[in-house]
C-alpha positions in Angstrom: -77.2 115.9 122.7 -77.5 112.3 123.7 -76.0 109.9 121.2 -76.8 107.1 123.0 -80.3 108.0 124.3 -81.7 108.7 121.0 -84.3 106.0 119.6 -82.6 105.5 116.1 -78.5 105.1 117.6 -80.5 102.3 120.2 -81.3 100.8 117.4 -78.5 100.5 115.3 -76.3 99.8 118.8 -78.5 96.9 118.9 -77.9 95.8 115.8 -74.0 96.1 116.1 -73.9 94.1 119.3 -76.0 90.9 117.3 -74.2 91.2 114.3 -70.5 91.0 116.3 -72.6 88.3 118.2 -73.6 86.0 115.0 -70.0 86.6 113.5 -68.1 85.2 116.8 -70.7 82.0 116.6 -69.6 81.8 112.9 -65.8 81.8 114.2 -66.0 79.8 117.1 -66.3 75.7 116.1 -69.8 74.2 117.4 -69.8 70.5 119.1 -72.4 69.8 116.2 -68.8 70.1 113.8 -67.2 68.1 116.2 -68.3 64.6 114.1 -66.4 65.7 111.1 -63.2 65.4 112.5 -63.0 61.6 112.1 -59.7 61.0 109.9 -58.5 58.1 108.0 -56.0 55.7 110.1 -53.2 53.8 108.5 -53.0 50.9 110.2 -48.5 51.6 110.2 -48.9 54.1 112.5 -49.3 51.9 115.4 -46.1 50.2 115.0 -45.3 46.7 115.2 -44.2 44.6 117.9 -41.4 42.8 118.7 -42.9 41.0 121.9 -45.8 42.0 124.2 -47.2 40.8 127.7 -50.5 40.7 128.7 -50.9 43.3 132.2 -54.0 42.2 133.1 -57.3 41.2 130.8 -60.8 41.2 132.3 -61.8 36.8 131.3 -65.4 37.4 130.4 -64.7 41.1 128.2 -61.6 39.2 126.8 -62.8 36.2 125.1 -65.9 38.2 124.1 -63.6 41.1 122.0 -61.0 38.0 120.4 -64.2 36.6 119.7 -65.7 39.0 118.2 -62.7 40.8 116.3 -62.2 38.7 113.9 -66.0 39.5 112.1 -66.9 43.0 113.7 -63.0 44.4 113.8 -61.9 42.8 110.8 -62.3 46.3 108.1 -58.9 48.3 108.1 -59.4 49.7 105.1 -62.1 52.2 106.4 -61.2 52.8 109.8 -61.1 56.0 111.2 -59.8 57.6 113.9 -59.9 60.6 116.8 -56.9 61.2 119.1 -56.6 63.6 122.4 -53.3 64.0 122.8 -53.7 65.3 126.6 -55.3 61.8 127.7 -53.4 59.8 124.6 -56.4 58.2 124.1 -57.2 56.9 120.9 -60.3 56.2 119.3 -60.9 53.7 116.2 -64.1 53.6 114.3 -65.3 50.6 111.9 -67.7 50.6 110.3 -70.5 47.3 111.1 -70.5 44.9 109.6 -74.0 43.6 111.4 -75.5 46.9 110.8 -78.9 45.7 110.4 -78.7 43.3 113.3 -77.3 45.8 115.9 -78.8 48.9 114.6 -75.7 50.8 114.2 -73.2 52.0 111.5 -70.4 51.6 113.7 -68.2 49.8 116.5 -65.5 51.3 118.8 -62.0 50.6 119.9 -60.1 52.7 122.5 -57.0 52.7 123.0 -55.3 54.6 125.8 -51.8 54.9 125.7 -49.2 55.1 128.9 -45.4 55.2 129.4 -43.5 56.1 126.4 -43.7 55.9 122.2 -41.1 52.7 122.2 -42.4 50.7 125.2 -46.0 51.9 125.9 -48.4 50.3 128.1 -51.7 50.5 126.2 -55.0 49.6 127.7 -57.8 48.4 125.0 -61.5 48.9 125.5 -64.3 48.0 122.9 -67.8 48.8 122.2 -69.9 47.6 119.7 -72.8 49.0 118.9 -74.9 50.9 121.5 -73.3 49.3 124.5 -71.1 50.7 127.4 -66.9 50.6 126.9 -66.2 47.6 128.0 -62.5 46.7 128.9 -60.2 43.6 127.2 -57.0 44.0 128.0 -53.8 46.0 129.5 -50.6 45.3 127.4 -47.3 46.4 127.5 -45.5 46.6 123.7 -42.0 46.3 122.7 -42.0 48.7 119.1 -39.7 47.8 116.3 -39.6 51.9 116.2 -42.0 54.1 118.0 -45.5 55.3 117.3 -46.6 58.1 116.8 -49.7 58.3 119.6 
């Protein structure tokens, strides 16, 4: 006798293979939990600097951002943050304080880090509201003690 080519063990076969299919979807994390992983950033952790020297800076994205930072970069008390440690890039969200003017909850800093945790190079890129990265400035950091990014 047939196991398999019976009616009622095609069913129940079938009914295996979705179930083991909906349990590995439960398992394996979806991009749409992705936007939960946003954590809190003490503002310590980035170390503080002895002396620093400006790489390069692009003139018109440079003024724009010191321009700018002081109102739309200003909150540290709710930033958050999302790190890749293969790129060491570093993302900072805050929240807007223009919300109703821009249309958006939040702005962006990224900052990608080169060279090592005492004397890194770190390149800064911002974005406010719905606009493309735009870069500020390369600069390479001298670290009272190193960070941890």
């Amino acid at each position: 006798m047939n196991l398999l080519g019976t009616r009622q063990h095609q069913i129940t076969l079938k009914r295996l293979l979705m179930l083991a299919f909906f349990s590995l979807l439960v398992l394996v994390p979806t991009s749409a939990s992705a936007s939960t992983n946003w954590k809190h950033l003490d503002m310590n952790s980035l170390g503080t600097a002895t002396k620093m020297k400006v790489l390069k800076y692009n003139s018109l994205n440079w003024g724009e951002y010191y321009d700018d930072q002081s109102d739309l970069f200003k909150d540290t008390k709710h930033v958050q943050y999302k790190y890749a440690k293969r790129t060491r890039t570093l993302i900072m969200r805050y929240r807007n304080p223009q919300q109703f003017l821009l249309k958006t909850k939040y702005n962006y800093r990224k900052l990608i880090y080169r060279h090592g945790h005492k004397n890194p190079i770190v390149t800064h890129y911002f974005k406010v509201g719905h606009e493309k990265w735009k870069f500020a400035t390369t600069i390479h950091y001298w670290l009272k003690k190193p960070i941890r990014y």
